[in-house]
mmCIF file of C-alpha atoms in Angstrom:
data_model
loop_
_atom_site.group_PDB
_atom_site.id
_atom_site.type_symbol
_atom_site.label_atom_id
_atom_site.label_comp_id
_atom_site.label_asym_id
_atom_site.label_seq_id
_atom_site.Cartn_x
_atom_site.Cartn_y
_atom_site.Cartn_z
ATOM 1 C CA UNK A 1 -49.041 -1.251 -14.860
ATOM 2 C CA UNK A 2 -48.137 -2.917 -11.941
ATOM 3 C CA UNK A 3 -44.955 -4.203 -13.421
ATOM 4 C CA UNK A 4 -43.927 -0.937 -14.250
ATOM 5 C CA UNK A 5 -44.638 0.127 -10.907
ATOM 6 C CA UNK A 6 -42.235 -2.466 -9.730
ATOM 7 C CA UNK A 7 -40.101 -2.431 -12.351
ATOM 8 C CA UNK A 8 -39.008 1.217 -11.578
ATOM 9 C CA UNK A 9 -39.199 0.785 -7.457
ATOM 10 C CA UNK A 10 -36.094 -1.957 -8.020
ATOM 11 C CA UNK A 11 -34.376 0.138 -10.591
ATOM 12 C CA UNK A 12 -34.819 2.947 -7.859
ATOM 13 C CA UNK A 13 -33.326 1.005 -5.307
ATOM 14 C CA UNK A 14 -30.602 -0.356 -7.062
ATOM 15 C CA UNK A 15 -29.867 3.344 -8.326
ATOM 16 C CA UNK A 16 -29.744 4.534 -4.718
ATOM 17 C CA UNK A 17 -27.152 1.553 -3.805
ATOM 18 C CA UNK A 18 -24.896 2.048 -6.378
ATOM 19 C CA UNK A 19 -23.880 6.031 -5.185
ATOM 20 C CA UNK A 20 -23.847 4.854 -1.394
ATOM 21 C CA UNK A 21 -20.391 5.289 -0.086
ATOM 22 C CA UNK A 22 -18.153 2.723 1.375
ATOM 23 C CA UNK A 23 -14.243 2.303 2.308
ATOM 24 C CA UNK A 24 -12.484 0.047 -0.037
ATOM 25 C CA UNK A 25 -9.832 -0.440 2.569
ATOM 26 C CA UNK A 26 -8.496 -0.362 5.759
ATOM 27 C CA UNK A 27 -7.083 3.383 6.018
ATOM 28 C CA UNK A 28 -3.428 4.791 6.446
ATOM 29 C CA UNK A 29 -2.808 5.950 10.205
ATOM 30 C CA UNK A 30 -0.140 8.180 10.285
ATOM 31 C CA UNK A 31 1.398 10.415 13.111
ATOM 32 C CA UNK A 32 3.775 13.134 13.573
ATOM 33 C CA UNK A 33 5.635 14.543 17.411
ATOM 34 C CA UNK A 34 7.555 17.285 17.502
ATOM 35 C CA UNK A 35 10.801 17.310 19.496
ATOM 36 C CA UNK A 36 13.580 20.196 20.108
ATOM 37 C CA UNK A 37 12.509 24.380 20.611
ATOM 38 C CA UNK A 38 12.821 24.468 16.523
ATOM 39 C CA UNK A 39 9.628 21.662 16.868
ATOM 40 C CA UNK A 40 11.371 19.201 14.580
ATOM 41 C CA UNK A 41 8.984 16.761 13.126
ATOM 42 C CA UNK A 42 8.937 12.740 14.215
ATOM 43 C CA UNK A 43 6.633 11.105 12.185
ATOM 44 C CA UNK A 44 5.600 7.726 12.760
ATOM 45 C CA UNK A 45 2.414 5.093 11.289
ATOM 46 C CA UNK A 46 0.146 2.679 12.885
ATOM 47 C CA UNK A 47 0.148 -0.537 12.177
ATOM 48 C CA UNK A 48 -2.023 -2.278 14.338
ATOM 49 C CA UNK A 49 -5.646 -0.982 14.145
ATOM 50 C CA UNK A 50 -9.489 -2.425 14.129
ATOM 51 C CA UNK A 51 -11.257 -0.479 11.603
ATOM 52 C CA UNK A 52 -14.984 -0.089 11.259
ATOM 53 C CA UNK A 53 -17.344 1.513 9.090
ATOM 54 C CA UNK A 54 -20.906 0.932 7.289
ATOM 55 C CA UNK A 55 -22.145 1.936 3.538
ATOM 56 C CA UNK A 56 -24.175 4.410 3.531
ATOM 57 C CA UNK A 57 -26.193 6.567 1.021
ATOM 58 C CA UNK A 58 -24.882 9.903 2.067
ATOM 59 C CA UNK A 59 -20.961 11.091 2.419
ATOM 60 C CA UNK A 60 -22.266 12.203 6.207
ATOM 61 C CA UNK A 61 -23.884 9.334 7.147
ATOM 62 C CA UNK A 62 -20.679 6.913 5.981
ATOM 63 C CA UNK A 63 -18.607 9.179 7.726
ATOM 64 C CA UNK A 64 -20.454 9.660 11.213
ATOM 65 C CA UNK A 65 -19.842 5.468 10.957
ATOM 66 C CA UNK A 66 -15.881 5.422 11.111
ATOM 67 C CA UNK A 67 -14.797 3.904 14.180
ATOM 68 C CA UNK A 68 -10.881 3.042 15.001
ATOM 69 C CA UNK A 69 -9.052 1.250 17.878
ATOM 70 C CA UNK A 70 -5.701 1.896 17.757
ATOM 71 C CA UNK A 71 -3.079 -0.411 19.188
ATOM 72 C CA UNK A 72 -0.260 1.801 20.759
ATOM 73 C CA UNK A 73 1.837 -0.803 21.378
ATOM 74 C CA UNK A 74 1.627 -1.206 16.932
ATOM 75 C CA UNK A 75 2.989 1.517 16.155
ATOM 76 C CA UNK A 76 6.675 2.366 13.999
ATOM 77 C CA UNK A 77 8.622 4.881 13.763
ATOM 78 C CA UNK A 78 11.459 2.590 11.533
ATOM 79 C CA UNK A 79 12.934 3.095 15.591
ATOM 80 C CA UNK A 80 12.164 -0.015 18.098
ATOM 81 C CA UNK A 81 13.461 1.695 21.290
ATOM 82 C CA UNK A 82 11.414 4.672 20.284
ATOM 83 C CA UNK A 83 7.997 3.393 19.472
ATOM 84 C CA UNK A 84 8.533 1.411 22.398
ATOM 85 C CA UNK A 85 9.074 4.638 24.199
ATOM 86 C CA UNK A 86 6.317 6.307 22.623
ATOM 87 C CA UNK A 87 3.475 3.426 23.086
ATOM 88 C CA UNK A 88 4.548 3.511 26.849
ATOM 89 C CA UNK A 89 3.270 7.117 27.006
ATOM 90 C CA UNK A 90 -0.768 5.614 26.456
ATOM 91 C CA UNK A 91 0.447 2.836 28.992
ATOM 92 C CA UNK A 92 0.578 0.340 26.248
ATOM 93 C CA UNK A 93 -3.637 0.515 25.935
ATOM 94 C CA UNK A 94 -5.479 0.944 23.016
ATOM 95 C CA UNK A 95 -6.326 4.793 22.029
ATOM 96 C CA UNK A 96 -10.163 4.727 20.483
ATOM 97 C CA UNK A 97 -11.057 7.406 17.758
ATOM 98 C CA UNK A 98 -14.774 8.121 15.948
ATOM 99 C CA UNK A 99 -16.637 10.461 13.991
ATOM 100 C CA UNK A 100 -19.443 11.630 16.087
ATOM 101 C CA UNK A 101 -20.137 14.838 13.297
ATOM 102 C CA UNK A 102 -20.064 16.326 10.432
ATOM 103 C CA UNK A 103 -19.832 19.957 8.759
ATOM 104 C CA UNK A 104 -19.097 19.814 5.349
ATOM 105 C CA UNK A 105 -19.967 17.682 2.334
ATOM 106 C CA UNK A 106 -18.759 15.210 0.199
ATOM 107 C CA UNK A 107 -15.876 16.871 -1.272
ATOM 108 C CA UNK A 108 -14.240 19.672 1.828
ATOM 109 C CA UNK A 109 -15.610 20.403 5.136
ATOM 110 C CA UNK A 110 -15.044 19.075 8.580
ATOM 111 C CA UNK A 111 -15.100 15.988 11.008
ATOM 112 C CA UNK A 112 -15.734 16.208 15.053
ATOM 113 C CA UNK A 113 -13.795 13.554 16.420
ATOM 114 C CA UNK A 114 -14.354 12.135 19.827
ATOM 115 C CA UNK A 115 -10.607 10.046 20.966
ATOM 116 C CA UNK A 116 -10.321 7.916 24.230
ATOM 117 C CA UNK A 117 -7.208 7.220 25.669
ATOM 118 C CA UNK A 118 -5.903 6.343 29.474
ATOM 119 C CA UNK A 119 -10.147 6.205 29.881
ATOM 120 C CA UNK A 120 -10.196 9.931 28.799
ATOM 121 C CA UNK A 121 -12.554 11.282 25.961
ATOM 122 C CA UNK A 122 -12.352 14.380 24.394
ATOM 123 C CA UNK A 123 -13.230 16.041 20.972
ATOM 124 C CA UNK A 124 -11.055 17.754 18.417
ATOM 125 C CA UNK A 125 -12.073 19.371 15.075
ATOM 126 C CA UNK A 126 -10.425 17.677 11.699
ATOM 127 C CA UNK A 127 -10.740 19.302 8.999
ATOM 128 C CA UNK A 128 -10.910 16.617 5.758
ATOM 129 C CA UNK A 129 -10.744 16.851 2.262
ATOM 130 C CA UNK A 130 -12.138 14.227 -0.896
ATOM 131 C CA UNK A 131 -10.228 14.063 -3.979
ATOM 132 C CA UNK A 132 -9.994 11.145 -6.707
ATOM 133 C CA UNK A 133 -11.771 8.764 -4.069
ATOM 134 C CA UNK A 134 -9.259 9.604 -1.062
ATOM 135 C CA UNK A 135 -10.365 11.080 1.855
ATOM 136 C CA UNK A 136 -7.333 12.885 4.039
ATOM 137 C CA UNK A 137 -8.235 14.049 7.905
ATOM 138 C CA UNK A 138 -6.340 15.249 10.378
ATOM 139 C CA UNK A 139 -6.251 16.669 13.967
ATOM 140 C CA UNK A 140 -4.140 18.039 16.138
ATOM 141 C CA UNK A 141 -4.121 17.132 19.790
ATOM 142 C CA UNK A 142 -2.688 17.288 23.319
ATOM 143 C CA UNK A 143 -1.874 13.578 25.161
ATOM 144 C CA UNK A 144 -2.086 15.867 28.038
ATOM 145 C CA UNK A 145 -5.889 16.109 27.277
ATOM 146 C CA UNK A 146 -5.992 12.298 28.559
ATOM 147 C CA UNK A 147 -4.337 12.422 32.101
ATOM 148 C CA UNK A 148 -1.177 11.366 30.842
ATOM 149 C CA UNK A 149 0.790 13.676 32.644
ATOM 150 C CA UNK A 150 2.571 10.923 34.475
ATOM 151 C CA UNK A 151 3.799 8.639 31.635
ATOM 152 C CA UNK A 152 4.485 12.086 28.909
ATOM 153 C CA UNK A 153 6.900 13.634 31.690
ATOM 154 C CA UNK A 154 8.654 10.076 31.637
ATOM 155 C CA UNK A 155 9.212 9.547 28.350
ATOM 156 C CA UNK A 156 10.451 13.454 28.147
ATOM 157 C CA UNK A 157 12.933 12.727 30.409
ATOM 158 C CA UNK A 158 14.360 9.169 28.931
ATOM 159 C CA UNK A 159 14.363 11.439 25.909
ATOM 160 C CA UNK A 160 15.876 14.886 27.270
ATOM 161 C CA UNK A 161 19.679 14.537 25.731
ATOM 162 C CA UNK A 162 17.773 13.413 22.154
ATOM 163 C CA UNK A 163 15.734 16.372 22.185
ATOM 164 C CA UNK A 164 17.854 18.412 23.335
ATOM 165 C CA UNK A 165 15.727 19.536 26.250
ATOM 166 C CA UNK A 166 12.400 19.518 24.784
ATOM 167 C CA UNK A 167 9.776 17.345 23.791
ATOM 168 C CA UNK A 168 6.265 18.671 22.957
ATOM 169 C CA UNK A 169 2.881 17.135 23.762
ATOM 170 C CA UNK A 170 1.181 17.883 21.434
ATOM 171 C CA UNK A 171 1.009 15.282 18.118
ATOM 172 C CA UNK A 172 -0.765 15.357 14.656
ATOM 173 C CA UNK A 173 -2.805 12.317 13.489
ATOM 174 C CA UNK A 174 -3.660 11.927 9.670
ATOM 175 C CA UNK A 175 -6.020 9.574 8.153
ATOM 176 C CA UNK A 176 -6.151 8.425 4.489
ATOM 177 C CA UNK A 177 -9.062 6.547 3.308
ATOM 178 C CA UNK A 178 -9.543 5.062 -0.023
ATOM 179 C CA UNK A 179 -13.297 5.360 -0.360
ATOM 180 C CA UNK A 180 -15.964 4.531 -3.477
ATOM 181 C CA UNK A 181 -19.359 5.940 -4.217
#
């Protein structure tokens, strides 16, 4: 009896570890500005990032683990003089983004975010999505938010005959994350 016992406690166990979920790689940081009064989209990726995260049994509790440091200074645009431009904005520092909750489930729902930058934190709501093992995010903020004020109005002005007068502050920031269960 007892072996049955244990027999079924490891087959339990092993059951439970083999639908935890778990990143199979490093995501895809992508980001888009807007420039001109027609908001014309500048996209852009990052490619210098620590990423962390832990298995877990639940979709929530992997999640609530994500934790990125973004390099600002690693970022392209396929334009040197503009990331350059653009990374000077966060003073060259590292911007830090986690998952601190989450309102869905495993397939729709959607992420709070806390994001530090210029030693700012603030929240935004991303609303994410999980389909054939890929989970997409993304958020919409302000670098305003961080006390950037300073640095933004710079760069808006280097950039003033590009974009034609306007540049906005406000960005979008996807995430794509190969994940398994």
């Amino acid at each position: 009896m007892k072996k049955i016992i244990s027999s079924v406690v490891v087959a339990s166990l092993f059951a439970t570890g083999a639908f935890a979920f778990n990143a199979k790689m490093d995501p895809e940081l992508s980001f888009t500005g807007y420039k001109m009064e027609n908001k014309t989209a500048v996209g852009g990726t990052f490619k210098k990032f620590e990423f962390k995260s832990e298995k877990k049994d639940s979709f929530i509790d992997f999640a609530k683990t994500i934790d990125i440091k973004i390099e600002s200074t690693g970022l392209t645009t396929k334009n040197p003089l503009r990331d350059k431009r653009i990374a000077s904005i966060f003073k060259n520092e590292a911007i830090m983004a986690k998952i601190v909750d989450v309102k869905g489930d495993e397939n729709k729902g959607e992420f709070t975010l806390e994001i530090t930058a210029n030693g700012v934190t603030k929240t935004y709501n991303a609303p994410y999505e999980v389909k054939d093992g890929k989970l997409a995010a993304s958020a919409v903020l302000d670098v305003l938010d961080f006390s950037l004020n300073e640095t933004f109005n710079k760069f808006a002005q280097e950039c003033k005959a590009l974009h034609s007068g306007k540049t906005w502050s406000e960005a979008k920031v996807d995430m794509n994350l190969m994940i398994e269960k």
